[in-house]
Short mmCIF file of C-alpha atoms in Angstrom, two decimals:
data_model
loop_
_atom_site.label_atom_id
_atom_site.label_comp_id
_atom_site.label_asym_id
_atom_site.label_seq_id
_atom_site.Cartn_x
_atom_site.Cartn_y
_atom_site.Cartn_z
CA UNK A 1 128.37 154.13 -128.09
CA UNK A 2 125.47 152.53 -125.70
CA UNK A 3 124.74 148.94 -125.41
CA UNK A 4 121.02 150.24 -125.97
CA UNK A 5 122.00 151.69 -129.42
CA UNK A 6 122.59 148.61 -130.44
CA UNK A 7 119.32 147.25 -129.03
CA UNK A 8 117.60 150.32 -131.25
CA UNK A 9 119.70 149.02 -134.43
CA UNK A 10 118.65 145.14 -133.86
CA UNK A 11 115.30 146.56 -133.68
CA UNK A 12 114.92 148.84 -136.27
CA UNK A 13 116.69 145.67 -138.81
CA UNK A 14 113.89 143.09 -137.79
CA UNK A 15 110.58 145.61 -138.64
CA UNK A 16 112.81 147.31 -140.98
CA UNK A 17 110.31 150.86 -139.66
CA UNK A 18 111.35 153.29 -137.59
CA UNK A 19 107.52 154.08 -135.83
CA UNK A 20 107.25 150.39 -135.14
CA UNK A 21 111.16 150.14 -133.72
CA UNK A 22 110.45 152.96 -131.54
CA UNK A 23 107.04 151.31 -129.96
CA UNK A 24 109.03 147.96 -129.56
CA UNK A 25 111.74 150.05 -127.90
CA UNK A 26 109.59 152.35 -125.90
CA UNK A 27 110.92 155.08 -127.06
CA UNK A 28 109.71 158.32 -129.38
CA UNK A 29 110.24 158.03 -133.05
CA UNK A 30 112.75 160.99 -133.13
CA UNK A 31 115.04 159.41 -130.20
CA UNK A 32 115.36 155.96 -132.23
CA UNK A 33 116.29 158.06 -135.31
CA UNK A 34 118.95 159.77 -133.71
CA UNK A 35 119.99 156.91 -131.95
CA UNK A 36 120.44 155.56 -135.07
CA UNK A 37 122.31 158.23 -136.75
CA UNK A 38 124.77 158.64 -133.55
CA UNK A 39 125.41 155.01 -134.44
CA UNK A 40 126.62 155.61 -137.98
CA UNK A 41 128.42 158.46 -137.02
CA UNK A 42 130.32 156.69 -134.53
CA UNK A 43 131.14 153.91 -137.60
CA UNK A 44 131.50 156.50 -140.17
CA UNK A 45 129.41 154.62 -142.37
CA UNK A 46 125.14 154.22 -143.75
CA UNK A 47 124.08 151.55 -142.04
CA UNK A 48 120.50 152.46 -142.96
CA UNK A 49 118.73 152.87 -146.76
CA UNK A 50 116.43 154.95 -146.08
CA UNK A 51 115.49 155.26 -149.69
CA UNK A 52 114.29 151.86 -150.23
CA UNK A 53 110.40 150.46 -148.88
CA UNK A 54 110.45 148.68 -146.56
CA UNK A 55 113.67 150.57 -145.18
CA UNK A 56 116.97 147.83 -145.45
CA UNK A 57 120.22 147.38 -143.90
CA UNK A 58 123.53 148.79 -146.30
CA UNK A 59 126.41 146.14 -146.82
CA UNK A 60 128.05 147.58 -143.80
CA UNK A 61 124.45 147.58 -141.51
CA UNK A 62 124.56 144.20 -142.88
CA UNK A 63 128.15 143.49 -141.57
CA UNK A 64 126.87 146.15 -138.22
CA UNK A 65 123.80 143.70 -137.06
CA UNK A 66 125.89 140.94 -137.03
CA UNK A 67 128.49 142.28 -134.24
CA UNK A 68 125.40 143.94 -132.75
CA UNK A 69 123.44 140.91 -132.06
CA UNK A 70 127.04 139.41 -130.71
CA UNK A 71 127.51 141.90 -128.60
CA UNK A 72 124.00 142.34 -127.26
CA UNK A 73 123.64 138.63 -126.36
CA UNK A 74 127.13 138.43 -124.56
CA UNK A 75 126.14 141.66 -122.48
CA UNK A 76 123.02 140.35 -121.65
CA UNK A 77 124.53 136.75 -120.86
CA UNK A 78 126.96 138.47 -118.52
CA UNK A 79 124.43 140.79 -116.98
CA UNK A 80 122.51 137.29 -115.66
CA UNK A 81 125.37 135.53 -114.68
CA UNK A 82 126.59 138.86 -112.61
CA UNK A 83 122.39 139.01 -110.78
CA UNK A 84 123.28 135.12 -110.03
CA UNK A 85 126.39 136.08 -108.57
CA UNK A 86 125.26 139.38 -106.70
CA UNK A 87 122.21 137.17 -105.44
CA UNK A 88 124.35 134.69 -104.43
CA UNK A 89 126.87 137.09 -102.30
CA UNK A 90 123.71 138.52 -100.98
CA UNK A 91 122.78 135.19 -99.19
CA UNK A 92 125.83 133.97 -98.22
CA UNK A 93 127.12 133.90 -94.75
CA UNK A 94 130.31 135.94 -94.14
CA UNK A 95 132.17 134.10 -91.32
CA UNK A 96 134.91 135.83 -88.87
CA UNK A 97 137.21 134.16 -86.14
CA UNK A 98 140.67 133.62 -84.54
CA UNK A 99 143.77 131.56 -86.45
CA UNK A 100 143.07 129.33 -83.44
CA UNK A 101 139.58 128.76 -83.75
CA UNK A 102 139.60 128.40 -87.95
CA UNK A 103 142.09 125.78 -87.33
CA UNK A 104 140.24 123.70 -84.72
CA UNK A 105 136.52 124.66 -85.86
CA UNK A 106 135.80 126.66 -88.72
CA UNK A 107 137.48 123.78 -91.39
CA UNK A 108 136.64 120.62 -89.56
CA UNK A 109 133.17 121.51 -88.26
CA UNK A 110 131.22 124.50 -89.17
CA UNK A 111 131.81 124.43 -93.03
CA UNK A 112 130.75 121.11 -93.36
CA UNK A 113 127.87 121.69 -91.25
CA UNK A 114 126.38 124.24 -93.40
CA UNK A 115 127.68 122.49 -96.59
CA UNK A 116 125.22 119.58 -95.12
CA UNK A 117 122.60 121.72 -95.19
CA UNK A 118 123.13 123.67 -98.34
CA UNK A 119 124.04 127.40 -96.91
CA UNK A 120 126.59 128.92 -98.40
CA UNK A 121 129.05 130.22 -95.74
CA UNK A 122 132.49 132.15 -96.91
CA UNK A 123 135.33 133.32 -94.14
CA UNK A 124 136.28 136.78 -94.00
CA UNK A 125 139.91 136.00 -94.83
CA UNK A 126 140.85 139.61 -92.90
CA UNK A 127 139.36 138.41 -89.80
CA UNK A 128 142.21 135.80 -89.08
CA UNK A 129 144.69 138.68 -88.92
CA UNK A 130 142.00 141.05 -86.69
CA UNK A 131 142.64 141.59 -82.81
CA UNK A 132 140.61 141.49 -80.43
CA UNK A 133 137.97 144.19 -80.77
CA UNK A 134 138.62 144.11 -84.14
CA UNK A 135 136.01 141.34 -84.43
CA UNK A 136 133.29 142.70 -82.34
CA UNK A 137 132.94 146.42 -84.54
CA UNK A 138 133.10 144.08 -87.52
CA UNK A 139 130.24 142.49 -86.26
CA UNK A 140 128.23 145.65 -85.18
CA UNK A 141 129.32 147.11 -88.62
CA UNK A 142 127.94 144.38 -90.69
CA UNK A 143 131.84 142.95 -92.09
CA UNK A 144 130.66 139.85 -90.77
CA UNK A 145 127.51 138.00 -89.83
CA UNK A 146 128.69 134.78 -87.77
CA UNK A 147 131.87 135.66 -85.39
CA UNK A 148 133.52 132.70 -83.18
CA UNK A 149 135.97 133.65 -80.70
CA UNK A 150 136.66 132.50 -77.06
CA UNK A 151 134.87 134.04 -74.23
CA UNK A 152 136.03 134.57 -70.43
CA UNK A 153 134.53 137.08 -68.15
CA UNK A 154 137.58 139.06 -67.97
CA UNK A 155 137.79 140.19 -72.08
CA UNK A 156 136.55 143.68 -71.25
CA UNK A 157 135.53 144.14 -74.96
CA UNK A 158 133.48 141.26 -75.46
CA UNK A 159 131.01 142.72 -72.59
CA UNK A 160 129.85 144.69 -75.86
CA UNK A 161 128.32 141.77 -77.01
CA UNK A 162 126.12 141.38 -73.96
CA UNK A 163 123.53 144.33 -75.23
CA UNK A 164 119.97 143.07 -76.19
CA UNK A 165 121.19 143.53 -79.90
CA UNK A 166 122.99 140.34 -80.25
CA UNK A 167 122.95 136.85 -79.52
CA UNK A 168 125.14 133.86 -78.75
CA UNK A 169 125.25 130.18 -79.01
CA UNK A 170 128.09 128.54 -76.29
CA UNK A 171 129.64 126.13 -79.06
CA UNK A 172 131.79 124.30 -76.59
CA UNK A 173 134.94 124.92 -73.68
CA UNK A 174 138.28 125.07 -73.66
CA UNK A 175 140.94 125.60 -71.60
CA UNK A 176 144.34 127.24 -71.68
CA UNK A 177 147.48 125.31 -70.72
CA UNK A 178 150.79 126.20 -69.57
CA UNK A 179 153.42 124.49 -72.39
CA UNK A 180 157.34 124.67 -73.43
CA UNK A 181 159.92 122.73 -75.12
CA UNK A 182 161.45 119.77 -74.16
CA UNK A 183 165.17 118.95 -73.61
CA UNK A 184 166.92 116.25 -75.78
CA UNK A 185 165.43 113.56 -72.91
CA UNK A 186 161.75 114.69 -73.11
CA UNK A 187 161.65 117.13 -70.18
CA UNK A 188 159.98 120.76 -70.04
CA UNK A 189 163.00 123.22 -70.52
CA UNK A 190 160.75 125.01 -67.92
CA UNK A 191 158.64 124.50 -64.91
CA UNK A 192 156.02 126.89 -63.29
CA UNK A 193 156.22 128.98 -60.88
CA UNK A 194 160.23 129.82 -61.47
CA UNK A 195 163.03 130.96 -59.33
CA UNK A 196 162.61 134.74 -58.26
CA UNK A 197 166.64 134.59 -58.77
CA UNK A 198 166.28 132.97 -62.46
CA UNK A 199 162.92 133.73 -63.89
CA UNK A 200 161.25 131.96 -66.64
CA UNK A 201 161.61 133.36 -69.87
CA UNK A 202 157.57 133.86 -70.92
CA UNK A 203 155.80 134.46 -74.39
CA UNK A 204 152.99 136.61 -73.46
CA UNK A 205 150.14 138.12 -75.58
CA UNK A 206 149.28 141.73 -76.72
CA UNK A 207 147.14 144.14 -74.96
CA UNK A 208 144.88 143.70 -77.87
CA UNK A 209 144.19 140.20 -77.64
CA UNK A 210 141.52 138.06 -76.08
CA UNK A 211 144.17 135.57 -74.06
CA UNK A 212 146.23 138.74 -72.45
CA UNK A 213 143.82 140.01 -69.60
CA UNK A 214 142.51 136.05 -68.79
CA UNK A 215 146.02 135.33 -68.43
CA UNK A 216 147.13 138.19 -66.19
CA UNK A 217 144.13 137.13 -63.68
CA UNK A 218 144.92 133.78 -63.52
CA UNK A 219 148.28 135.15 -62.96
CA UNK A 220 147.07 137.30 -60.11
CA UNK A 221 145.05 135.02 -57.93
CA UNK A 222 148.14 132.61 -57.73
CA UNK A 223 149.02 131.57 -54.02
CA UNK A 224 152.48 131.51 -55.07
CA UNK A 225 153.31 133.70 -57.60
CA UNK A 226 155.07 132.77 -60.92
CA UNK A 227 158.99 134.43 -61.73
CA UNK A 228 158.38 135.41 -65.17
CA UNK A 229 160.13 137.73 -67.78
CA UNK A 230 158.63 138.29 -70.85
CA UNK A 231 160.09 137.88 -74.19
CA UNK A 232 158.08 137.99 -76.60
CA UNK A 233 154.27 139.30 -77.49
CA UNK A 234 151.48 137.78 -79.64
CA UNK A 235 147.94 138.50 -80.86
CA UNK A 236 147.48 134.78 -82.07
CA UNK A 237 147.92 131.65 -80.48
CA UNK A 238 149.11 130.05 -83.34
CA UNK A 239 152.61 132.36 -83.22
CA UNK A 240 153.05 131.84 -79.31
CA UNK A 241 152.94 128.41 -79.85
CA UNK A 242 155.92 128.48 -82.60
CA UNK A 243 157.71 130.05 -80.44
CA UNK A 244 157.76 128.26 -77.78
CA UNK A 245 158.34 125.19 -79.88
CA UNK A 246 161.57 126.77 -80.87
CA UNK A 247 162.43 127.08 -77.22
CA UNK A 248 162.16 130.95 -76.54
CA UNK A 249 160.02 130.51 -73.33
CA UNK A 250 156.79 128.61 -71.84
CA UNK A 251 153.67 130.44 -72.43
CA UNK A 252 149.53 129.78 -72.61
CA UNK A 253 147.79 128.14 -75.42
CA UNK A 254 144.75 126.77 -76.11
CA UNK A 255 145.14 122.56 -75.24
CA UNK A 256 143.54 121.59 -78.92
CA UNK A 257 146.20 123.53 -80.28
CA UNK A 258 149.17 121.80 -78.58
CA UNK A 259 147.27 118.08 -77.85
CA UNK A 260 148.95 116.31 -80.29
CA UNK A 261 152.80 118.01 -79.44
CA UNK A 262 152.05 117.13 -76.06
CA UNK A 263 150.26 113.36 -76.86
CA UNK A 264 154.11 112.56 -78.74
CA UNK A 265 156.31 114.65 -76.43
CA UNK A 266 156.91 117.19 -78.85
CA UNK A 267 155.70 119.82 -75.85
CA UNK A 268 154.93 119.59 -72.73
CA UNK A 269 152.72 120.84 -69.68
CA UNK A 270 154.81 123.55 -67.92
CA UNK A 271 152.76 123.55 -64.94
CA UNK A 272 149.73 121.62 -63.03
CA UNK A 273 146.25 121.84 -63.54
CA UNK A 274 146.34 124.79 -61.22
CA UNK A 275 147.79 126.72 -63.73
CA UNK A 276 145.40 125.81 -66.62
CA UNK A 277 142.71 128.63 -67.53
CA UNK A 278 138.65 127.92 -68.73
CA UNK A 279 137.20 129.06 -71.54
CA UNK A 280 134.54 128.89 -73.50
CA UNK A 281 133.68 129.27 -76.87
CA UNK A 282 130.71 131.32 -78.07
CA UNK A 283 129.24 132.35 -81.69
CA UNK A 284 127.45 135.49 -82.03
CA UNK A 285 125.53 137.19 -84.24
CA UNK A 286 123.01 140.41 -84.81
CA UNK A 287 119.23 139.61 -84.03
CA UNK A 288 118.05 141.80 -86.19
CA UNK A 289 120.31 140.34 -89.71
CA UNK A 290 117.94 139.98 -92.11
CA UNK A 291 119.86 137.11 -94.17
CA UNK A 292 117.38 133.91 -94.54
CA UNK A 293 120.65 131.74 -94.55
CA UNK A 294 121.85 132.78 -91.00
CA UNK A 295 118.19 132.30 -89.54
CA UNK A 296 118.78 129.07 -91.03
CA UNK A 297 121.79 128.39 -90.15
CA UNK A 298 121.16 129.35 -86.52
CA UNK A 299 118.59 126.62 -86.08
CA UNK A 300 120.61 124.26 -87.37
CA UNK A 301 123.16 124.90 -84.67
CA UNK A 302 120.86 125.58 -81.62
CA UNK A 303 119.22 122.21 -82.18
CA UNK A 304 122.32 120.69 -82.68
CA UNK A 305 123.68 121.83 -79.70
CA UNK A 306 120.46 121.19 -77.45
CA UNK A 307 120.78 117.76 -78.34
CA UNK A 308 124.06 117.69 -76.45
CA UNK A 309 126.17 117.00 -80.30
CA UNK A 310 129.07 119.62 -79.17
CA UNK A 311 131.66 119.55 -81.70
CA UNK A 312 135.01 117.82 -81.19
CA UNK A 313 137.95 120.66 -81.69
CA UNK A 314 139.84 119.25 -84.82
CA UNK A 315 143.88 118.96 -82.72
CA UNK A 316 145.34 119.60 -86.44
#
């Protein structure tokens, strides 16, 4: 049974003539009658008198129009509020970034930005899990059409981003800092650069992550080189930091992440400011996305960024 039969039936009951029916119904006089006849097949019953002038509804066509004006008016009901939703995915914003940068941006700054000026923005719940280049086919590929993630000259993969295609706003900087646990006094359990003799355990990132290759030239340029001996490996900041809160080793993570640890001595700095690493933080998008919203959301954050209003990381 069609959804349209049922259309033909609630028809053919209000003229109560098949010729007339089929004009309102745009169809041929022969297709509404076997339409109709499918339809009292399918019940097993007459729904029709065909006998009678004008032409009326049997008992059952009686009992028939009722569910099929019920059922017509819910499907068409749910057909509208399905276009509202599939218009509504169609404008919104799907949003991609790091753990870190959800954390410190996405929540505190960006949703409510948008929110402010009524664009609809959603996160791409996969994208906290992605790695690195992960995030910039996503964006290529159309997964996503805002993606925040921290930029250093060294990320190979982000040099994909540089083509004409795409463009970036520089949201703000950061920097990464050296951290570990602290003894049952308050003092770093370890201390850049380490004793060639008794190296420092380290929590490192993957080779698929955006911190790994800024860390290892840091690491590289040192005058005197740091003893370390890696433990453990991490695509997100978020998991190097708990475990070097537990005490496995010092490693590098972004200072929003760690300010407040460090502000009551639950971490602190493993190293001077010679150690620490600059970043920045950049947004990027396609040129060419047609969406209305990002267009508007873009100029909302260019001229809120020209005017120097750079948002303060959220330390949560």
């Amino acid at each position: 049974m069609e959804l349209r039969w049922l259309d033909d039936f609630i028809a053919l009951a209000k003229t109560r003539h098949f010729s007339r029916a089929a004009d309102d119904r745009n169809v041929t006089q022969p297709t509404l009658s076997r339409r109709i006849k499918l339809l009292e097949d399918e019940m097993g019953v007459t729904l029709i008198d065909r006998n009678s002038l004008p032409l009326s509804l049997t008992p059952a066509g009686e009992v028939f129009l009722a569910g099929a004006e019920q059922i017509s008016r819910i499907a068409r009901e749910t057909k509208a509020r399905c276009g509202e939703i599939r218009e509504q995915e169609a404008n919104r914003l799907i949003f991609a970034t790091t753990q870190t940068l959800y954390l410190s941006l996405y929540k505190s700054w960006l949703l409510p930005l948008s929110a402010e000026h009524g664009i609809d923005i959603d996160l791409n719940l996969k994208s906290t899990a992605w790695v690195g280049t992960d995030f910039v086919s996503a964006l290529a590929q159309g997964e996503c059409d805002l993606m925040l993630c921290f930029w250093h000259p060294t990320i190979d993969f982000i040099h994909a981003l540089d083509d004409e295609r795409y463009e970036h706003l520089v949201i703000g900087n950061e920097q990464l800092v050296p951290v570990t646990a602290v003894d049952e006094d308050g003092k770093p359990l370890h201390q850049l650069p380490g004793d060639r003799k008794d190296p420092l355990p380290y929590i490192g990132y993957n080779d698929r992550s955006f911190l790994r290759p800024v860390i290892q030239q840091m690491l590289s340029q040192q005058l005197e080189q740091p003893q370390l001996i890696t433990m453990n490996e991490n695509v997100h900041s978020v998991s190097v930091k708990a475990m070097i809160k537990e005490g496995f080793g010092l490693g590098w993570v972004p200072q929003r992440l760690v300010a407040d640890n460090l502000k009551y001595n639950r971490l602190a700095l493993a190293g001077g400011e010679q150690w620490n690493i600059p970043l920045q933080i950049r947004l990027y998008r396609l040129r060419n996305n047609p969406n209305s919203q990002l267009l508007a959301l873009w100029t909302v954050l260019a001229d809120t960024l020209s005017q120097g209003q750079i948002p303060a990381l959220s330390t949560e």
